Coordinates of C-alpha atoms in Angstrom, one line a residue:
Chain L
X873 CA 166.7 120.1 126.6
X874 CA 163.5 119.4 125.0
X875 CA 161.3 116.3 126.4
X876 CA 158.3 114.7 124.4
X877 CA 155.2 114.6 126.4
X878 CA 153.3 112.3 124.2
X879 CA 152.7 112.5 120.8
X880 CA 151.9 116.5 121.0
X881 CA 153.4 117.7 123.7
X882 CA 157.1 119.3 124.1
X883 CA 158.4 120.0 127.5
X884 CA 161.4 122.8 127.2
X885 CA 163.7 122.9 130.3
X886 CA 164.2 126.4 130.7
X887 CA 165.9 126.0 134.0
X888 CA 164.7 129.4 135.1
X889 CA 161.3 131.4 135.6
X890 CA 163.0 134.5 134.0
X891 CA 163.4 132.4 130.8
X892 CA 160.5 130.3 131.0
X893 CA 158.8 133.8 130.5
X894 CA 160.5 134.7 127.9
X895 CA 160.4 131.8 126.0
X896 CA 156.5 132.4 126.4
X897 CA 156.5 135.8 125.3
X898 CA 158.7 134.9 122.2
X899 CA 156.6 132.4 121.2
X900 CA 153.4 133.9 121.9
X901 CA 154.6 136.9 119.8
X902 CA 155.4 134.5 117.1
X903 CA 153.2 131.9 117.7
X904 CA 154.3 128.4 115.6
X905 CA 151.6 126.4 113.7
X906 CA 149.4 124.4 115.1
X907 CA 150.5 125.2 118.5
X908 CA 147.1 125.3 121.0
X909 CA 148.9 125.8 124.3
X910 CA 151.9 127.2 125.7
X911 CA 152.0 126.5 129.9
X912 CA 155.6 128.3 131.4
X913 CA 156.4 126.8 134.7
X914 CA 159.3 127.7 137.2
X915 CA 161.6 125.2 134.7
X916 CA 160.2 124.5 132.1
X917 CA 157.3 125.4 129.0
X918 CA 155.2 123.1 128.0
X919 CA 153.7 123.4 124.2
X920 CA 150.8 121.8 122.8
X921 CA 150.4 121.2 119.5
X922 CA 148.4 118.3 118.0
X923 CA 148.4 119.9 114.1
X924 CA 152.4 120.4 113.8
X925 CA 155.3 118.8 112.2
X926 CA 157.1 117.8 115.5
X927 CA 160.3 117.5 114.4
X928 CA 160.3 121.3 112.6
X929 CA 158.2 122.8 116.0
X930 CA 161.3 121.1 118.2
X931 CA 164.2 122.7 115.8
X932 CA 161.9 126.2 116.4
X933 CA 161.9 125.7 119.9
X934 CA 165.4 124.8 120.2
X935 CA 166.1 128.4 118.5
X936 CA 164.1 130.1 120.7
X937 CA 165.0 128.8 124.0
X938 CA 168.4 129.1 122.9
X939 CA 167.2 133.3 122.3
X940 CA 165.5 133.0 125.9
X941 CA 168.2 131.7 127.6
X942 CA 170.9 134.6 126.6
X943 CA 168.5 137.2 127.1
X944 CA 168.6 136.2 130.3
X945 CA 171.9 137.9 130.4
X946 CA 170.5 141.4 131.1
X947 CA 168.8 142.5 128.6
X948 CA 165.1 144.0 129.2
X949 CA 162.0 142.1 127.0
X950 CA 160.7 144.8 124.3
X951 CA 158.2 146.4 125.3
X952 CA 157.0 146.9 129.1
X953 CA 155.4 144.3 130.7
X954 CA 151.6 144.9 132.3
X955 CA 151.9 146.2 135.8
X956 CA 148.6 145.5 137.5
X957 CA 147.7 147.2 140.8
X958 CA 145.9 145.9 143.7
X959 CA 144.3 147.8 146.2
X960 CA 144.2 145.4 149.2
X961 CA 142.5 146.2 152.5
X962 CA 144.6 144.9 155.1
X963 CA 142.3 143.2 157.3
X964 CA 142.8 139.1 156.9
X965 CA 142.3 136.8 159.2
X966 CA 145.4 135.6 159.5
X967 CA 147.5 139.1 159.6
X968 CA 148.3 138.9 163.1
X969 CA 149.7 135.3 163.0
X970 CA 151.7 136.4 159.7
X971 CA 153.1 139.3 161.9
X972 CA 153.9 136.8 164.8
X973 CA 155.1 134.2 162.6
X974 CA 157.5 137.0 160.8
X975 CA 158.7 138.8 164.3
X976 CA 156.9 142.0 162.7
X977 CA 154.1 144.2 163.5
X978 CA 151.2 144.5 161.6
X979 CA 152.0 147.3 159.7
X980 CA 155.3 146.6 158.9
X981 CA 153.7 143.2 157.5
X982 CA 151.9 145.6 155.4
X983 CA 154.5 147.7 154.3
X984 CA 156.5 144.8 153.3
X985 CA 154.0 143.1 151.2
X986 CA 153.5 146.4 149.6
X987 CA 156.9 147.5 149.0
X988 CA 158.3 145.7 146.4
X989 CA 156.7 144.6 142.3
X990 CA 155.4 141.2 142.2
X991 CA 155.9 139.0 139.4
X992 CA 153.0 136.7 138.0
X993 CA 155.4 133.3 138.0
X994 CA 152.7 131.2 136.5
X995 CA 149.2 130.1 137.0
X996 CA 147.9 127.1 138.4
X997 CA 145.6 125.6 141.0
X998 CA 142.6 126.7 139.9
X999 CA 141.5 129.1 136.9
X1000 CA 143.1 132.5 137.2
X1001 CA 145.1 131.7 140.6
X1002 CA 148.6 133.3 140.3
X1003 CA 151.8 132.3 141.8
X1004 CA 153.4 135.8 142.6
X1005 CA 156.9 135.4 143.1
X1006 CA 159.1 138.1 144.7
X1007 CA 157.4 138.5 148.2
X1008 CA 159.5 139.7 150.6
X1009 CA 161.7 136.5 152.2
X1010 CA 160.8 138.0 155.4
X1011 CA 157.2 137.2 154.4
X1012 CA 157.8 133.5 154.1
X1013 CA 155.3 131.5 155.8
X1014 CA 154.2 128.1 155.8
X1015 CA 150.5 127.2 155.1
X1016 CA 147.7 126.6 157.5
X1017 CA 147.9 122.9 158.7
X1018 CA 144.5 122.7 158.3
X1019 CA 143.4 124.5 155.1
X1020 CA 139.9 126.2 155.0
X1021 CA 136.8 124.7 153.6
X1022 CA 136.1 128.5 151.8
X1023 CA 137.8 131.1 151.3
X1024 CA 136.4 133.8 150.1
X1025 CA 137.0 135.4 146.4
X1026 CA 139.6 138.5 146.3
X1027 CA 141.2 137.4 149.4
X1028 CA 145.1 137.8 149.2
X1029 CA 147.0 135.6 151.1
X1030 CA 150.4 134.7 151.3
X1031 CA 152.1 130.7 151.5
X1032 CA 156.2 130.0 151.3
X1033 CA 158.0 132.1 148.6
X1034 CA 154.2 133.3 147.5
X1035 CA 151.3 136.2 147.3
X1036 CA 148.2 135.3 145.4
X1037 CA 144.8 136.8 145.4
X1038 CA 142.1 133.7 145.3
X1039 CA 140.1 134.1 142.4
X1040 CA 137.2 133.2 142.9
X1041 CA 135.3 131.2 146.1
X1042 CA 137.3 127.6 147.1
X1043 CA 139.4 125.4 149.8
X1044 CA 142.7 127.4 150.5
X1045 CA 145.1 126.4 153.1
X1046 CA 147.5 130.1 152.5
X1047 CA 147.4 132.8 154.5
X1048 CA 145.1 135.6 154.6
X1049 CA 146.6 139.4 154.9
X1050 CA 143.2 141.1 153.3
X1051 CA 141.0 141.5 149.9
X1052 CA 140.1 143.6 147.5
X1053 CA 137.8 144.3 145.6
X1054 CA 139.8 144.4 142.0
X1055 CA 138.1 141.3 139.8
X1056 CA 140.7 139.1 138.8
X1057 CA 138.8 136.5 137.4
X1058 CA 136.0 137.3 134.8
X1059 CA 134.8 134.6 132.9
X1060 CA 132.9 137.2 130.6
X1061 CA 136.2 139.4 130.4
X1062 CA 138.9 139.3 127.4
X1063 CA 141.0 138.2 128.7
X1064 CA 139.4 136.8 132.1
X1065 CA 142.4 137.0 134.1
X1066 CA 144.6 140.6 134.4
X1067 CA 147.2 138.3 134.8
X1068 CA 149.5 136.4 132.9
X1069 CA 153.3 134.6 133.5
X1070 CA 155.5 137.4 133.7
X1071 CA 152.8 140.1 134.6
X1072 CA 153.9 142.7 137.3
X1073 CA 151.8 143.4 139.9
X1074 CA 151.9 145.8 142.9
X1075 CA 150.1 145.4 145.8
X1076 CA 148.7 148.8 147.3
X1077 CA 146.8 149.6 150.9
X1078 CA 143.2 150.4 150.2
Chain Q
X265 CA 110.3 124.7 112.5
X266 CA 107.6 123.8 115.3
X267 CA 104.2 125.9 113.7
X268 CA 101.7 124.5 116.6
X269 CA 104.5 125.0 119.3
X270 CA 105.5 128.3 121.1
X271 CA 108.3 130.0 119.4
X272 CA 111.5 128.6 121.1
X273 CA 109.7 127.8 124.4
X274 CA 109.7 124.0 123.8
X275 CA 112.2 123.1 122.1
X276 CA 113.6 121.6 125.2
X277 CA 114.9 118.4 126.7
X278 CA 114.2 117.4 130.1
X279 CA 116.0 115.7 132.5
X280 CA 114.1 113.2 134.2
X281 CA 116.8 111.3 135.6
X282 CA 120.7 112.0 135.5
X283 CA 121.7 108.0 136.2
X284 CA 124.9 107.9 138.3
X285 CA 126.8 111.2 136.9
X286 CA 125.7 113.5 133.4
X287 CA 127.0 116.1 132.1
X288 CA 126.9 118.5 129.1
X289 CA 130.2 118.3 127.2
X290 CA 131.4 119.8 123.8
X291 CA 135.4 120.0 122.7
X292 CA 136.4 121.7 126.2
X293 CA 138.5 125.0 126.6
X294 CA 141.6 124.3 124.7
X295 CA 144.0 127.3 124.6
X296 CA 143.7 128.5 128.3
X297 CA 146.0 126.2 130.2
X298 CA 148.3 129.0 131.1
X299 CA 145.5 130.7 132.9
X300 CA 144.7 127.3 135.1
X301 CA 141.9 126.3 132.8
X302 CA 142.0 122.6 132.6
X303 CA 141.0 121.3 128.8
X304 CA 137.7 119.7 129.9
X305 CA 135.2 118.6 127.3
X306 CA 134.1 114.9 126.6
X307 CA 136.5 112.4 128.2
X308 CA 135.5 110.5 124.8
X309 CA 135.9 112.6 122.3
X310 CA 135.9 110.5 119.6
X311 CA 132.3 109.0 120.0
X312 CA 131.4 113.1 121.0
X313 CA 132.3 114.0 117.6
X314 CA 131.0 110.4 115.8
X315 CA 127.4 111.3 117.6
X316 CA 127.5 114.8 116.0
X317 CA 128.4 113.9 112.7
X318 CA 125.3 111.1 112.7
X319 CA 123.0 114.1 112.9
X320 CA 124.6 116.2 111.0
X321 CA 126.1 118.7 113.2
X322 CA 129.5 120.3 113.3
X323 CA 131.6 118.1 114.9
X324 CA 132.0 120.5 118.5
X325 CA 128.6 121.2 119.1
X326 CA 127.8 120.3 123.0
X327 CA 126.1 116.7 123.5
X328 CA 125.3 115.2 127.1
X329 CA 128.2 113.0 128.3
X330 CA 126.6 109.8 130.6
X331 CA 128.3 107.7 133.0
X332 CA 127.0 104.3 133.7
X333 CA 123.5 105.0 131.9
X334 CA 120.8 105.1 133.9
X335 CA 119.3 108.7 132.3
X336 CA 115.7 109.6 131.5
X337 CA 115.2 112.4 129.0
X338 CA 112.2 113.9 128.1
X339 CA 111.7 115.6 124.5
X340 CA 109.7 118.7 124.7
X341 CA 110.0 118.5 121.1
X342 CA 110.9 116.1 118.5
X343 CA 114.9 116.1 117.6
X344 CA 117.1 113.8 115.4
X345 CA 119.4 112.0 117.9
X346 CA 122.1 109.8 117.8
X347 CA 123.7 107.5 120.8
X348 CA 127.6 106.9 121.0
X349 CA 130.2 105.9 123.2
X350 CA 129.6 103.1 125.7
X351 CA 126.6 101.0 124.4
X352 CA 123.8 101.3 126.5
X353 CA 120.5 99.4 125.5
X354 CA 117.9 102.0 125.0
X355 CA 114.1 102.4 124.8
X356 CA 111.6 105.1 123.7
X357 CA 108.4 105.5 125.7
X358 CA 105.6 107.3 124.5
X359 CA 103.8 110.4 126.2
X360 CA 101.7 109.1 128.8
X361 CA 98.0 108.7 127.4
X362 CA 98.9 108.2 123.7
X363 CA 97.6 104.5 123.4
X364 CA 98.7 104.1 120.0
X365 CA 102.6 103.7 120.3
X366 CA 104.2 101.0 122.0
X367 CA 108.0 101.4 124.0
X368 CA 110.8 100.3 121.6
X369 CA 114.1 99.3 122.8
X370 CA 117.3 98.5 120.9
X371 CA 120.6 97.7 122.2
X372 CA 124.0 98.1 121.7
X373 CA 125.0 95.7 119.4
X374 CA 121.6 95.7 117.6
X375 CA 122.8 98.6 114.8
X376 CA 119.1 98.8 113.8
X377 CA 119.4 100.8 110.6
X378 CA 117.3 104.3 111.2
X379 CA 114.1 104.6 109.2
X380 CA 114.4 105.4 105.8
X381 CA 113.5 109.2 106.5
X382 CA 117.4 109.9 107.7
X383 CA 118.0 111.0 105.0
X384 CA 115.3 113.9 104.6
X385 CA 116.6 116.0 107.4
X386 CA 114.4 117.6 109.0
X387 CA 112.0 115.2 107.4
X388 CA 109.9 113.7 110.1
X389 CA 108.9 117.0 112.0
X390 CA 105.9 117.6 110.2
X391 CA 104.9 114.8 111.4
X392 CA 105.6 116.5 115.5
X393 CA 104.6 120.3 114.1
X394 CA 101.0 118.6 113.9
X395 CA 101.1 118.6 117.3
X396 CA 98.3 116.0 117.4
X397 CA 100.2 112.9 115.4
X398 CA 100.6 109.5 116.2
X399 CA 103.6 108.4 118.1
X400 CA 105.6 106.0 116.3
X401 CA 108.7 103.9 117.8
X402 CA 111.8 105.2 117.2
X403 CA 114.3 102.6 115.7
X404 CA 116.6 103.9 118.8
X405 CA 120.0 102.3 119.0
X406 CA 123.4 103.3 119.5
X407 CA 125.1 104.6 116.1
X408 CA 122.4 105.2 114.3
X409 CA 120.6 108.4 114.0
X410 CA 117.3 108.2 115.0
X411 CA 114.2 110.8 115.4
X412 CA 112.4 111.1 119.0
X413 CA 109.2 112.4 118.5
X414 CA 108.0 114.8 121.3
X415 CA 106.8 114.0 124.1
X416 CA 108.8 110.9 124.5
X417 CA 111.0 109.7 127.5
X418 CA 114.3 108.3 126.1
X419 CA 115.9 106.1 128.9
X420 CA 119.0 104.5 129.1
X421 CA 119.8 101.1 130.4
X422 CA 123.1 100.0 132.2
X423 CA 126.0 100.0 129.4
X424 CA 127.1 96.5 128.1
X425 CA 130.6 97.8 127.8
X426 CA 132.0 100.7 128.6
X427 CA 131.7 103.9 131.2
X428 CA 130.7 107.1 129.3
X429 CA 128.0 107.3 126.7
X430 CA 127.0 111.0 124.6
X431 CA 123.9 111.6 122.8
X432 CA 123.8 114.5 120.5
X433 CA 120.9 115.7 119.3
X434 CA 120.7 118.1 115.6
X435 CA 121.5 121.2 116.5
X436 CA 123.3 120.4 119.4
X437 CA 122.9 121.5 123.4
X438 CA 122.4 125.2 123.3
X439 CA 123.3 126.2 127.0
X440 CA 125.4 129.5 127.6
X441 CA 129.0 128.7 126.8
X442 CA 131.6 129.8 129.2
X443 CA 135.1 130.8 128.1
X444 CA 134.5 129.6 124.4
X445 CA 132.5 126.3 125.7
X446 CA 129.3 124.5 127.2
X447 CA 131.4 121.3 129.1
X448 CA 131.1 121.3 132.6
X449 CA 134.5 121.3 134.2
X450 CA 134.3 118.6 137.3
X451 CA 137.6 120.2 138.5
X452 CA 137.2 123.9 138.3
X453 CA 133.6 124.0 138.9
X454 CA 133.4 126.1 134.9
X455 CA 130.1 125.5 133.2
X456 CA 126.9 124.3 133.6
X457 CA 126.2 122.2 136.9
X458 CA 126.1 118.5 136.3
X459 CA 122.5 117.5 135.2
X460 CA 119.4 117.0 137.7
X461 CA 116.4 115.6 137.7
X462 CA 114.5 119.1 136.3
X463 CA 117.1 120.4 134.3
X464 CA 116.0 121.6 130.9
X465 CA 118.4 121.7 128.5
X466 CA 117.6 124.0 125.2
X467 CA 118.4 122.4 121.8
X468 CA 120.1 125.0 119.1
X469 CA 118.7 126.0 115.9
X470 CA 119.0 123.2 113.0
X471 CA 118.9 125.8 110.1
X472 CA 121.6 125.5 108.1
X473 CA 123.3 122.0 109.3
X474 CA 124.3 119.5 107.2
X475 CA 121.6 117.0 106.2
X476 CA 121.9 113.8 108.1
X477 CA 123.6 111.3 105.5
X478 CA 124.7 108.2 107.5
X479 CA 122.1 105.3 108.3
X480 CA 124.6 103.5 111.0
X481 CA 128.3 104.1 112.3
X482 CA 129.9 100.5 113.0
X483 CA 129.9 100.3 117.1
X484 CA 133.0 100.5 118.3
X485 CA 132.2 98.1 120.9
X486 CA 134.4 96.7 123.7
X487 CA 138.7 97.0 123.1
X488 CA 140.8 94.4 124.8
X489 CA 142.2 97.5 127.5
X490 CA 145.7 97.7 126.3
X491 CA 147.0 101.6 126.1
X492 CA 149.8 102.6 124.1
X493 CA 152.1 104.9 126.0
X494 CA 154.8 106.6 124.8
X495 CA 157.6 107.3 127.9
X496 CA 158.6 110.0 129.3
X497 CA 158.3 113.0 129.9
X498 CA 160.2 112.7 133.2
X499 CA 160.6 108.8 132.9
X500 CA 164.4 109.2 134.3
X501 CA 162.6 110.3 137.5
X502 CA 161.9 106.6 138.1
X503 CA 164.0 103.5 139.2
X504 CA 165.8 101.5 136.3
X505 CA 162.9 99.3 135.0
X506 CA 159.6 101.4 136.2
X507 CA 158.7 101.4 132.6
X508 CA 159.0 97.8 132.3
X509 CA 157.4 97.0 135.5
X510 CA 154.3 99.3 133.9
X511 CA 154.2 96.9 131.3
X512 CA 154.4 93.8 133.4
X513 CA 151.0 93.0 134.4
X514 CA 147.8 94.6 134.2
X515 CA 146.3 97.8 136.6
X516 CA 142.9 97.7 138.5
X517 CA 140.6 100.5 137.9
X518 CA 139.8 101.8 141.3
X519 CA 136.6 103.7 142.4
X520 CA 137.7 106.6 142.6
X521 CA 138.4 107.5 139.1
X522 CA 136.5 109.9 137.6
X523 CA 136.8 113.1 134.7
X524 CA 140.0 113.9 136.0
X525 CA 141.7 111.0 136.2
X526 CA 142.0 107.3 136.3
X527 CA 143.3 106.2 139.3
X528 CA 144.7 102.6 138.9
X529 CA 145.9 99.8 141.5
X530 CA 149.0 97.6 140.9
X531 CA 152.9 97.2 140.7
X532 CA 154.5 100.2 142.3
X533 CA 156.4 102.2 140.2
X534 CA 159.7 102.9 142.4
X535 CA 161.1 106.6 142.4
X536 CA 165.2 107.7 141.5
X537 CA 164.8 110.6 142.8
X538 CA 163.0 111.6 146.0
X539 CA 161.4 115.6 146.0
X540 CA 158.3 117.2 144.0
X541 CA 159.1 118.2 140.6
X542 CA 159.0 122.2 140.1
X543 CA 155.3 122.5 139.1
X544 CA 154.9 121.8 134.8
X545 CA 152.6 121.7 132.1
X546 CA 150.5 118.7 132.3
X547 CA 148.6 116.8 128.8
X548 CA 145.7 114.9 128.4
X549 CA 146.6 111.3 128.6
X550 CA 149.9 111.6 131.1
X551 CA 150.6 109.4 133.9
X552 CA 151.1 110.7 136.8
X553 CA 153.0 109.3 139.7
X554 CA 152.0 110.6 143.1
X555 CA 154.2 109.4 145.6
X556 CA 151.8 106.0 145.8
X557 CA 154.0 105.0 143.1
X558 CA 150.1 104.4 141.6
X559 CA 150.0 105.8 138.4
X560 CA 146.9 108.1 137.4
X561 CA 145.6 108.4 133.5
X562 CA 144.6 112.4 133.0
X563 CA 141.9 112.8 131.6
X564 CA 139.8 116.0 130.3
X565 CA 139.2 117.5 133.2
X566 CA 143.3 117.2 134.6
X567 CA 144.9 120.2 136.1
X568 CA 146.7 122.1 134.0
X569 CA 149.9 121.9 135.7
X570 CA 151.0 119.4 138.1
X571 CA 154.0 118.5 140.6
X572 CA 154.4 114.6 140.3
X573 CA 156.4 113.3 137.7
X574 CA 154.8 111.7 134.7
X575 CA 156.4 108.2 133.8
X576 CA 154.7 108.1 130.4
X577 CA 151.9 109.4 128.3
X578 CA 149.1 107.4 126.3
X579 CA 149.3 107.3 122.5
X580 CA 146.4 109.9 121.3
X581 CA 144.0 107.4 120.1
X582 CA 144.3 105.1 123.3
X583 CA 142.5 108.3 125.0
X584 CA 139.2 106.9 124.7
X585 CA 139.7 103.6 125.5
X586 CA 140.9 104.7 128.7
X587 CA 137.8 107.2 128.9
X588 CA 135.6 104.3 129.0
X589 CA 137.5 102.1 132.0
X590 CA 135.0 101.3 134.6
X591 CA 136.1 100.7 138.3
X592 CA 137.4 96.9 138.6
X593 CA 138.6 96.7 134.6
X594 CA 141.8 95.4 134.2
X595 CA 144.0 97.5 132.1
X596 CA 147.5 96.6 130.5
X597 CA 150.2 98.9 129.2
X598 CA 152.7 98.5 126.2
X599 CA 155.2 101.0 125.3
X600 CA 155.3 102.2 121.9
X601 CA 157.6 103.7 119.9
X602 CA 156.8 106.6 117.0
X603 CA 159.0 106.3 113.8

């Protein structure tokens, strides 16, 4: 289903992440007219597009959401996705609550937030902050009650179904396991951010 | 251009005074939502671009964006300028010690026709590359482009009507752009900071511009608030007749409304379903419903992506007029329907 969000806008239910990012790469590979911004979500893509025909954008959309959606059936995108790697030293404040919180040591915290790919789900929150989806259930925990004033660019933290590395210095109620020093948020890079929906990333200890 | 001046070193403007909030603001970051880069630029876009063209500049060059008036400027250097947006009176003081000019003031509605030079571009600097000249008034109002000699303090009253005024000035605001753009960003902190007294502000090169052809641009002047919105996206979200209760009676603008957003005060908009919406793309102009049932106009500096469902968004052109809502306006909605 595709939703009008005023006069230039087109919300596309996608129903998944996994097709929300392909529907992105599709169209960002073959990028309609007029179109200024495509934002996937968990559900949904929104497209921008103040210069297009609306009615011929929503028939290409409908096409290609329809492509998204039975891809979703197994096939792998074309072409493999970025995998970005993270060295993380392990030494946030919050580690030993995580481990408390999880019934796990330390290390095994460690070894579980390093064990398995992450996948960029989208961005959001501030510029370059990426919802990583794929952490380790066991990892699940809620967010501070009380959320810090600062945290600290590069930290990596973890909140709910979540990892994220804070981009750059502000208020953060998640979790922190560690930081490194990998730059994910350049505002005189090309492209600032390493990340983008549907961008693997692996965590590794420092 | 300046021959008695310092290469480069004056062509400055100074900020004396920043009134309530200013900021430097071109057409924002379009393009980068997906990375959490809000939009940004002018809330009033419109009157940004209408400033530009009176001086002759490319439509996105990077004015200054006030709120409430209330700024002094100082010109290191004379420049063409032009005054949009909410109509502010305005008045032109001459260097202190220069005897022979006298403060000129115009006001909103006053559409004094700029001198006959306009139209001769960079006409009038010869008359500041003396260095020495004689200060004359500037026939400063808003819509009109009109040339500040240096050395003068341009100051800005309390608006008539409206919240957000933009002077450009030829050639535009030459700070360093980030990511593609010179607006400040009130949510993500991208940008220059927000003016201070002591800011300088460089003004680009006017080589090469257009020459200035309009005398006046018609003020747009106060709208009766009414915004167009066109429902949805996630309009089934609400009760049965949240739409219509939006149109029922007019919305306070509350204090807290700013770049972001206009917060507004009134009939509760009641919820069908209870939950946060999975986190989606967010546009200029939506409604958001927080769970308040208040609804809140985005404006240019919105998060890209949001969890509240949006009941409706504003018709395109209506984005200005709600860019210029001051705390305490009362605001009505319509729906309106595209062919």
């Amino acid at each position: 289903m595709i939703r009008a969000a005023g006069e230039h806008g087109l919300i596309v239910e996608t129903g998944a992440l996994e097709v929300s990012h392909r529907l992105d790469a599709l169209l960002r590979d073959d990028r309609p007219r007029g179109v200024v911004d495509i934002v996937p979500g968990p559900e949904t893509v929104l497209v921008v597009a103040p210069g297009a025909d609306q009615a011929r954008l929503r028939a290409t959309l409908e096409r290609l959401a329809a492509r998204a959606e039975s891809a979703a059936a197994g096939a792998a995108e074309s072409g493999a996705p970025d995998l970005v790697r993270i060295p993380v030293v392990y030494d946030g404040e919050d580690l030993d609550a995580v481990a408390e919180l999880a019934g796990l040591s330390p290390d095994e915290v460690v070894a579980r937030h390093t064990g398995r790919d992450l996948v960029v789900g989208w961005l959001g929150f501030a510029p370059g902050f990426a919802y990583l989806t794929g952490l380790d259930p066991a990892l699940r925990v809620p967010r501070l009650g009380t959320p810090r004033t600062s945290v600290p660019a590069g930290s990596v933290a973890v909140a709910g179904p979540y990892s994220a590395v804070y981009p750059s210095a502000s208020p953060g109620g998640w979790r922190l396991l560690g930081h490194t020093s990998l730059r994910v948020w350049d505002v005189t890079a090309d492209p600032p951010s390493p990340f983008r929906p549907g961008t693997r990333v692996r965590f590794e200890r420092a | 251009m300046s021959g008695a001046l310092a290469p480069g070193a004056s062509r400055v403007i100074e900020v004396l005074a920043p009134g309530p909030y200013a900021t430097v603001q071109d057409l924002g970051r379009p393009g980068l939502a997906h990375l959490g880069v809000p939009g940004s630029g002018a809330a009033d876009a419109a009157a940004l671009r209408l400033a530009n063209r009176l001086v002759g500049n490319p439509e996105g060059l990077a004015g200054i964006e006030l709120t409430f008036g209330g700024a002094r400027l100082a010109f290191h250097a004379g420049a063409w300028v032009a005054v949009t947006g909410a109509g502010c009176p305005l008045s032109a003081v001459p260097p202190a010690g220069d005897a022979s000019g006298t403060a000129a003031s115009g006001t909103a509605a006053s559409g004094t026709a700029a001198s006959g030079t306009a139209a001769s571009g960079e006409g009038a600097s010869g008359r500041d590359a003396s260095g020495g000249a004689r200060w004359r008034a500037p026939a400063a109002g808003v819509g009109v482009p009109f040339w500040v000699p240096a050395g003068t303090e341009l100051r800005f009253g309390t608006p008539v009507w409206g919240l957000r005024s933009y002077l450009a000035v030829r050639g535009g605001v030459a700070v360093e752009p980030v990511l593609g753009s010179r607006s400040t960003d009130s949510l993500s902190g991208l940008g220059p900071e927000p003016l201070r007294a002591g800011t300088l502000l460089p003004m680009g090169p006017v080589t090469g511009l257009e020459p200035i052809v309009a005398d006046v641009a018609p003020p747009r002047g106060p709208r009766p608030a009414v915004l167009r919105v066109l429902p949805g996206p996630r309009d089934d979200w609400f009760a049965p007749g949240a739409l219509a209760e939006l149109c029922a009676e007019p919305y306070t603008v509350s204090q807290d409304s700013n770049r972001v957003g206009v917060r507004l005060g009134g009939r509760e908009l009641a919820r069908a379903r209870e939950g946060e919406l999975p986190s989606e793309g967010m546009v200029a102009g939506a409604l958001q419903v927080p769970p308040s049932g208040q609804p809140i106009v985005f404006l240019a500096d919105h998060p890209p992506t949001g969890g509240y469902p949006v009941i409706a968004v504003l018709v395109t052109a209506d984005l200005p007029v709600a860019a210029q809502l001051r705390p305490g306006d009362q605001v009505r909605f319509t729906t309106h329907r595209v062919g």
